[in-house]
């Protein structure tokens, strides 16, 4: 709109034509008309002057101003209005102001325009503006009716102050507050604010109901110490001092009683916001970590307990033992360690199956729990090994009594399915000398070994003699280890001839393991074989013996000595090892021996609790063509069944019976019976320990096939 052609002039004309309230009636004639006219002109001039001033102010005003008619059509708008509505000011003219208001504000706008036609101004309101380009703006709006001094209802001026920035900022704050509020109100953590002075709770969030079952109102006025387990909450003074600095954050775990009676584990994070004017207190975040604590406890329990019986395992036992030893050292009252091992448990597993074996172990665990005194503990070390730790043992007899009670309980018949099982156990007892847990366990183990050695089903107390024996065993083990590592020099195999009793010729030799001591003397197998068996060293030792013996047999063959086989003693543990058959075939191949150049001697006792896998292994060896001999026959179970069950070629009659030949009737009868049995079952019979010609004569008469003993040759090293 061109400047000067003010729309107001036409409007004011229209307004002037309307009767003024309290105006002079036409009846007063010309004078008043002249008067009126001159006054109107005067007002018009004044108006024209103020219009000019107004116009300049209008255009340059920093406030957006628009003048609209009573229909809401924009008559004119200033630059600031154009900027606000994102349209050239001139182009706004003729458009409707309502078009720039958000729909929700439009009806109110219309109402206010109507109000304005009767009154001078409206109060300020907040408006949501939508610009010509469709952008959202917010403004504070004020409307006023333009008064022309001679009438009302002139255009309306609308003033808009852009408050978009403030509005958006406010909205952001409001949103953040709402979000924060929602977090506090609906979060799973409970928030508890303590006042700065007394530590009284001034605020508790609704989540306190979820966390502790407590309505927030009930918590307000009380203290944090009151809410949680007071024993777990750090000393209040200490907590206060740790929380002293403004902004300090501390965390601690504690327990709290839920209103349902259950105990909950809480992780409390306290933040000192005493200096924060909005809080002026300590804000505590209470998080229920019961699940996490329970999971951790489960893991710890699993790590420290045996899964089958639920008893403490070795790790926990060692821990308890350490503590018990420390207590014993303080009190002067020793503690006792009872090491229990079931006798022949393997048989239970083999005959009734592992499930039954597990049931036996569980029952033993229960019985041991029953047998101990309150305060003592039972642990399972694995397999069929259990330990009882008993404290405050005034004298060794107390420990022996506990062992007796435990053995008696365990020995009671046990019904498993349709079977009645009876297990006995051997016990080794050690009393604390205030030394280490490992040391005590070791001593109890040695005592257990002694009780096993003495036939089992008994208890033994560790003593000085055992200590000496233990040292001796350790020395022997070292020698065996050295012999395995350096077998060419230290493993000095001795060979004892085996003769054909009908021809008197040497047909084979038994290899016996001797170990050369550092000083050059020989250690006999009787001294170290049992120790090597116990420590497991027998397996590598046996492999070395097999290798050396086969090497020797290959040499004899090459020299045409007439010895068609070498006999090698094999222990039960070697046979139980899965690679044994392979080791044998590889060794034979290495020395280009025929399988029947090798005879493996197995003692009857080693075959007693043979498992199905081992039996298959025996049959594999037999199928390969290796000879198998049952050694020391008569000393074990001497069961005819064994002779049938195992695929053996030879029975070696133990020297103890041969020694009584011709002197002791029953020995003579027994040897005769075995020889006859050999004939019946088509087995070779070898008499061991033949020392006299009388024995030799008798054996020949009986029809014994082979002989071995000092009479024919002592064990000696191959030349
Ligand atoms: P064995 O297999 O029954 O060996 C025969 C034992 O009787 C040898 O004792 C031998 O010296 C002894 N002996 C032989 N003839 C006579 C005799 O006329 N009179 C008397 N009184 N004794 C005689 P040694 O060498 O002490 O071996 C003892 C046991 O050690 C062997 O009994 C065998 O079971 C075991 N052994 C030896 N070497 C090995 C080996 O390499 N591995 C395994 N697993 N055990 C072995
Ligand atoms: Mg033998
Ligand atoms: Mg023998």
mmCIF file of C-alpha atoms in Angstrom, residues 431-631:
data_model
loop_
_atom_site.group_PDB
_atom_site.id
_atom_site.type_symbol
_atom_site.label_atom_id
_atom_site.label_comp_id
_atom_site.label_asym_id
_atom_site.label_seq_id
_atom_site.Cartn_x
_atom_site.Cartn_y
_atom_site.Cartn_z
ATOM 1 C CA UNK A 431 45.695 -83.851 64.359
ATOM 2 C CA UNK A 432 46.775 -80.282 63.836
ATOM 3 C CA UNK A 433 50.255 -79.430 64.904
ATOM 4 C CA UNK A 434 49.295 -75.852 63.975
ATOM 5 C CA UNK A 435 50.695 -76.289 60.498
ATOM 6 C CA UNK A 436 49.247 -75.740 57.068
ATOM 7 C CA UNK A 437 45.962 -77.033 55.691
ATOM 8 C CA UNK A 438 47.798 -78.845 52.918
ATOM 9 C CA UNK A 439 50.180 -80.429 55.391
ATOM 10 C CA UNK A 440 47.336 -81.705 57.545
ATOM 11 C CA UNK A 441 45.477 -83.076 54.528
ATOM 12 C CA UNK A 442 48.623 -84.819 53.405
ATOM 13 C CA UNK A 443 49.123 -86.425 56.810
ATOM 14 C CA UNK A 444 45.531 -87.590 56.969
ATOM 15 C CA UNK A 445 45.990 -88.987 53.467
ATOM 16 C CA UNK A 446 49.056 -90.934 54.573
ATOM 17 C CA UNK A 447 47.167 -92.319 57.551
ATOM 18 C CA UNK A 448 44.359 -93.283 55.182
ATOM 19 C CA UNK A 449 46.879 -95.021 52.986
ATOM 20 C CA UNK A 450 48.047 -96.992 55.997
ATOM 21 C CA UNK A 451 44.522 -98.061 56.851
ATOM 22 C CA UNK A 452 43.910 -99.117 53.236
ATOM 23 C CA UNK A 453 47.186 -101.018 53.232
ATOM 24 C CA UNK A 454 46.130 -102.826 56.358
ATOM 25 C CA UNK A 455 43.017 -104.085 54.607
ATOM 26 C CA UNK A 456 40.643 -101.125 54.890
ATOM 27 C CA UNK A 457 37.480 -100.802 57.019
ATOM 28 C CA UNK A 458 39.510 -99.283 59.834
ATOM 29 C CA UNK A 459 40.988 -95.967 60.912
ATOM 30 C CA UNK A 460 44.592 -95.007 61.491
ATOM 31 C CA UNK A 461 46.102 -91.971 63.143
ATOM 32 C CA UNK A 462 49.031 -90.290 61.511
ATOM 33 C CA UNK A 463 52.229 -90.751 63.535
ATOM 34 C CA UNK A 464 55.981 -90.304 63.369
ATOM 35 C CA UNK A 465 56.522 -93.673 61.687
ATOM 36 C CA UNK A 466 54.218 -92.571 58.914
ATOM 37 C CA UNK A 467 56.106 -89.362 58.565
ATOM 38 C CA UNK A 468 59.347 -91.316 58.077
ATOM 39 C CA UNK A 469 57.584 -93.619 55.650
ATOM 40 C CA UNK A 470 56.200 -90.643 53.757
ATOM 41 C CA UNK A 471 59.671 -89.218 53.395
ATOM 42 C CA UNK A 472 60.933 -92.564 52.202
ATOM 43 C CA UNK A 473 58.115 -92.762 49.652
ATOM 44 C CA UNK A 474 58.952 -89.323 48.364
ATOM 45 C CA UNK A 475 62.580 -90.380 47.871
ATOM 46 C CA UNK A 476 61.535 -93.537 46.037
ATOM 47 C CA UNK A 477 59.175 -91.584 43.808
ATOM 48 C CA UNK A 478 62.053 -89.303 42.868
ATOM 49 C CA UNK A 479 64.184 -92.303 41.943
ATOM 50 C CA UNK A 480 61.392 -93.803 39.839
ATOM 51 C CA UNK A 481 60.896 -90.504 38.055
ATOM 52 C CA UNK A 482 64.602 -90.279 37.305
ATOM 53 C CA UNK A 483 64.595 -93.871 36.036
ATOM 54 C CA UNK A 484 61.719 -93.136 33.663
ATOM 55 C CA UNK A 485 63.519 -90.091 32.300
ATOM 56 C CA UNK A 486 66.845 -91.836 31.938
ATOM 57 C CA UNK A 487 65.783 -95.462 31.469
ATOM 58 C CA UNK A 488 68.797 -96.588 29.413
ATOM 59 C CA UNK A 489 71.083 -95.930 32.388
ATOM 60 C CA UNK A 490 68.911 -96.142 35.473
ATOM 61 C CA UNK A 491 66.267 -98.721 34.626
ATOM 62 C CA UNK A 492 68.305 -101.897 34.911
ATOM 63 C CA UNK A 493 66.050 -104.725 33.820
ATOM 64 C CA UNK A 494 66.911 -108.114 35.307
ATOM 65 C CA UNK A 495 65.872 -111.247 33.465
ATOM 66 C CA UNK A 496 65.030 -114.534 35.066
ATOM 67 C CA UNK A 497 64.964 -117.625 32.858
ATOM 68 C CA UNK A 498 61.787 -119.628 32.331
ATOM 69 C CA UNK A 499 62.507 -123.290 31.504
ATOM 70 C CA UNK A 500 60.580 -126.034 29.772
ATOM 71 C CA UNK A 501 60.270 -128.674 32.488
ATOM 72 C CA UNK A 502 60.197 -131.621 30.043
ATOM 73 C CA UNK A 503 63.350 -130.628 28.157
ATOM 74 C CA UNK A 504 65.049 -128.463 30.795
ATOM 75 C CA UNK A 505 65.835 -125.817 28.177
ATOM 76 C CA UNK A 506 65.326 -122.072 28.669
ATOM 77 C CA UNK A 507 62.442 -121.002 26.526
ATOM 78 C CA UNK A 508 61.897 -117.490 27.792
ATOM 79 C CA UNK A 509 62.721 -114.930 30.480
ATOM 80 C CA UNK A 510 60.744 -112.689 32.782
ATOM 81 C CA UNK A 511 61.832 -109.075 32.832
ATOM 82 C CA UNK A 512 61.948 -107.600 36.323
ATOM 83 C CA UNK A 513 62.380 -103.878 36.821
ATOM 84 C CA UNK A 514 65.315 -102.854 39.004
ATOM 85 C CA UNK A 515 66.397 -99.268 39.474
ATOM 86 C CA UNK A 516 70.007 -98.228 39.856
ATOM 87 C CA UNK A 517 70.440 -95.909 42.834
ATOM 88 C CA UNK A 518 72.780 -92.918 42.492
ATOM 89 C CA UNK A 519 75.382 -94.784 44.558
ATOM 90 C CA UNK A 520 75.189 -97.728 42.159
ATOM 91 C CA UNK A 521 73.268 -100.297 44.248
ATOM 92 C CA UNK A 522 70.049 -101.811 42.872
ATOM 93 C CA UNK A 523 66.595 -101.092 44.165
ATOM 94 C CA UNK A 524 64.368 -104.183 43.867
ATOM 95 C CA UNK A 525 60.876 -103.980 42.373
ATOM 96 C CA UNK A 526 59.232 -104.832 45.686
ATOM 97 C CA UNK A 527 60.578 -101.529 47.044
ATOM 98 C CA UNK A 528 59.270 -99.218 44.390
ATOM 99 C CA UNK A 529 56.540 -100.957 42.339
ATOM 100 C CA UNK A 530 53.800 -100.385 44.975
ATOM 101 C CA UNK A 531 54.842 -96.739 45.291
ATOM 102 C CA UNK A 532 54.896 -96.338 41.514
ATOM 103 C CA UNK A 533 51.412 -97.903 41.428
ATOM 104 C CA UNK A 534 50.038 -95.421 43.945
ATOM 105 C CA UNK A 535 51.537 -92.383 42.328
ATOM 106 C CA UNK A 536 50.537 -93.409 38.810
ATOM 107 C CA UNK A 537 54.197 -93.507 37.783
ATOM 108 C CA UNK A 538 53.693 -97.181 36.989
ATOM 109 C CA UNK A 539 52.167 -96.276 33.636
ATOM 110 C CA UNK A 540 55.222 -94.501 32.121
ATOM 111 C CA UNK A 541 57.519 -96.867 33.998
ATOM 112 C CA UNK A 542 55.699 -99.901 32.534
ATOM 113 C CA UNK A 543 56.001 -98.457 29.027
ATOM 114 C CA UNK A 544 59.749 -98.041 29.504
ATOM 115 C CA UNK A 545 60.073 -101.636 30.802
ATOM 116 C CA UNK A 546 58.072 -102.958 27.854
ATOM 117 C CA UNK A 547 60.329 -101.112 25.452
ATOM 118 C CA UNK A 548 63.600 -102.280 27.023
ATOM 119 C CA UNK A 549 62.367 -105.874 27.338
ATOM 120 C CA UNK A 550 61.251 -106.013 23.700
ATOM 121 C CA UNK A 551 64.588 -104.560 22.617
ATOM 122 C CA UNK A 552 66.319 -107.330 24.578
ATOM 123 C CA UNK A 553 64.088 -110.039 23.111
ATOM 124 C CA UNK A 554 64.937 -108.763 19.624
ATOM 125 C CA UNK A 555 68.636 -109.141 20.468
ATOM 126 C CA UNK A 556 68.103 -112.685 21.773
ATOM 127 C CA UNK A 557 66.257 -113.577 18.642
ATOM 128 C CA UNK A 558 69.004 -112.151 16.504
ATOM 129 C CA UNK A 559 71.513 -114.230 18.461
ATOM 130 C CA UNK A 560 69.323 -117.365 18.087
ATOM 131 C CA UNK A 561 69.377 -117.893 21.844
ATOM 132 C CA UNK A 562 66.362 -120.204 21.704
ATOM 133 C CA UNK A 563 64.336 -117.954 24.064
ATOM 134 C CA UNK A 564 61.127 -117.548 22.181
ATOM 135 C CA UNK A 565 59.513 -114.975 24.476
ATOM 136 C CA UNK A 566 60.070 -112.327 27.046
ATOM 137 C CA UNK A 567 57.570 -111.930 29.897
ATOM 138 C CA UNK A 568 56.737 -108.448 31.096
ATOM 139 C CA UNK A 569 54.730 -107.613 34.208
ATOM 140 C CA UNK A 570 51.826 -105.282 33.597
ATOM 141 C CA UNK A 571 49.964 -103.441 36.314
ATOM 142 C CA UNK A 572 46.227 -102.895 36.425
ATOM 143 C CA UNK A 573 46.673 -99.156 35.870
ATOM 144 C CA UNK A 574 48.630 -99.749 32.673
ATOM 145 C CA UNK A 575 45.951 -102.048 31.379
ATOM 146 C CA UNK A 576 43.251 -99.559 32.285
ATOM 147 C CA UNK A 577 44.915 -96.862 30.173
ATOM 148 C CA UNK A 578 43.131 -96.646 26.812
ATOM 149 C CA UNK A 579 46.319 -96.457 24.745
ATOM 150 C CA UNK A 580 47.787 -99.665 26.125
ATOM 151 C CA UNK A 581 46.977 -102.023 23.231
ATOM 152 C CA UNK A 582 48.415 -99.498 20.824
ATOM 153 C CA UNK A 583 51.568 -99.119 22.894
ATOM 154 C CA UNK A 584 52.057 -102.895 22.803
ATOM 155 C CA UNK A 585 51.545 -103.221 19.038
ATOM 156 C CA UNK A 586 53.776 -100.204 18.345
ATOM 157 C CA UNK A 587 56.556 -101.606 20.514
ATOM 158 C CA UNK A 588 56.359 -105.007 18.818
ATOM 159 C CA UNK A 589 56.529 -103.288 15.447
ATOM 160 C CA UNK A 590 59.501 -101.170 16.505
ATOM 161 C CA UNK A 591 61.557 -104.279 17.285
ATOM 162 C CA UNK A 592 60.060 -106.444 14.523
ATOM 163 C CA UNK A 593 58.807 -108.970 17.068
ATOM 164 C CA UNK A 594 55.989 -111.435 16.564
ATOM 165 C CA UNK A 595 53.194 -110.929 19.091
ATOM 166 C CA UNK A 596 53.878 -114.362 20.623
ATOM 167 C CA UNK A 597 57.424 -113.227 21.389
ATOM 168 C CA UNK A 598 55.805 -111.257 24.196
ATOM 169 C CA UNK A 599 53.994 -112.552 27.265
ATOM 170 C CA UNK A 600 52.180 -110.053 29.482
ATOM 171 C CA UNK A 601 51.905 -111.084 33.137
ATOM 172 C CA UNK A 602 48.873 -109.823 34.988
ATOM 173 C CA UNK A 603 48.297 -110.517 38.646
ATOM 174 C CA UNK A 604 45.030 -112.023 39.671
ATOM 175 C CA UNK A 605 44.375 -109.179 42.090
ATOM 176 C CA UNK A 606 44.819 -106.618 39.336
ATOM 177 C CA UNK A 607 42.112 -108.344 37.324
ATOM 178 C CA UNK A 608 39.599 -108.547 40.158
ATOM 179 C CA UNK A 609 37.863 -105.275 39.587
ATOM 180 C CA UNK A 610 38.487 -105.097 35.904
ATOM 181 C CA UNK A 611 36.008 -102.958 33.968
ATOM 182 C CA UNK A 612 34.328 -103.920 30.700
ATOM 183 C CA UNK A 613 36.695 -101.696 28.685
ATOM 184 C CA UNK A 614 39.716 -103.397 30.145
ATOM 185 C CA UNK A 615 38.248 -106.808 29.421
ATOM 186 C CA UNK A 616 37.813 -105.792 25.783
ATOM 187 C CA UNK A 617 41.452 -104.676 25.810
ATOM 188 C CA UNK A 618 42.551 -108.099 27.064
ATOM 189 C CA UNK A 619 40.655 -109.758 24.252
ATOM 190 C CA UNK A 620 42.225 -107.371 21.742
ATOM 191 C CA UNK A 621 45.691 -108.319 22.988
ATOM 192 C CA UNK A 622 44.784 -111.973 22.831
ATOM 193 C CA UNK A 623 43.434 -111.556 19.294
ATOM 194 C CA UNK A 624 46.674 -109.818 18.343
ATOM 195 C CA UNK A 625 48.505 -112.991 19.372
ATOM 196 C CA UNK A 626 50.231 -111.689 22.489
ATOM 197 C CA UNK A 627 50.544 -114.300 25.262
ATOM 198 C CA UNK A 628 48.774 -113.559 28.521
ATOM 199 C CA UNK A 629 49.758 -115.046 31.882
ATOM 200 C CA UNK A 630 47.925 -114.936 35.193
ATOM 201 C CA UNK A 631 50.697 -114.145 37.695
#
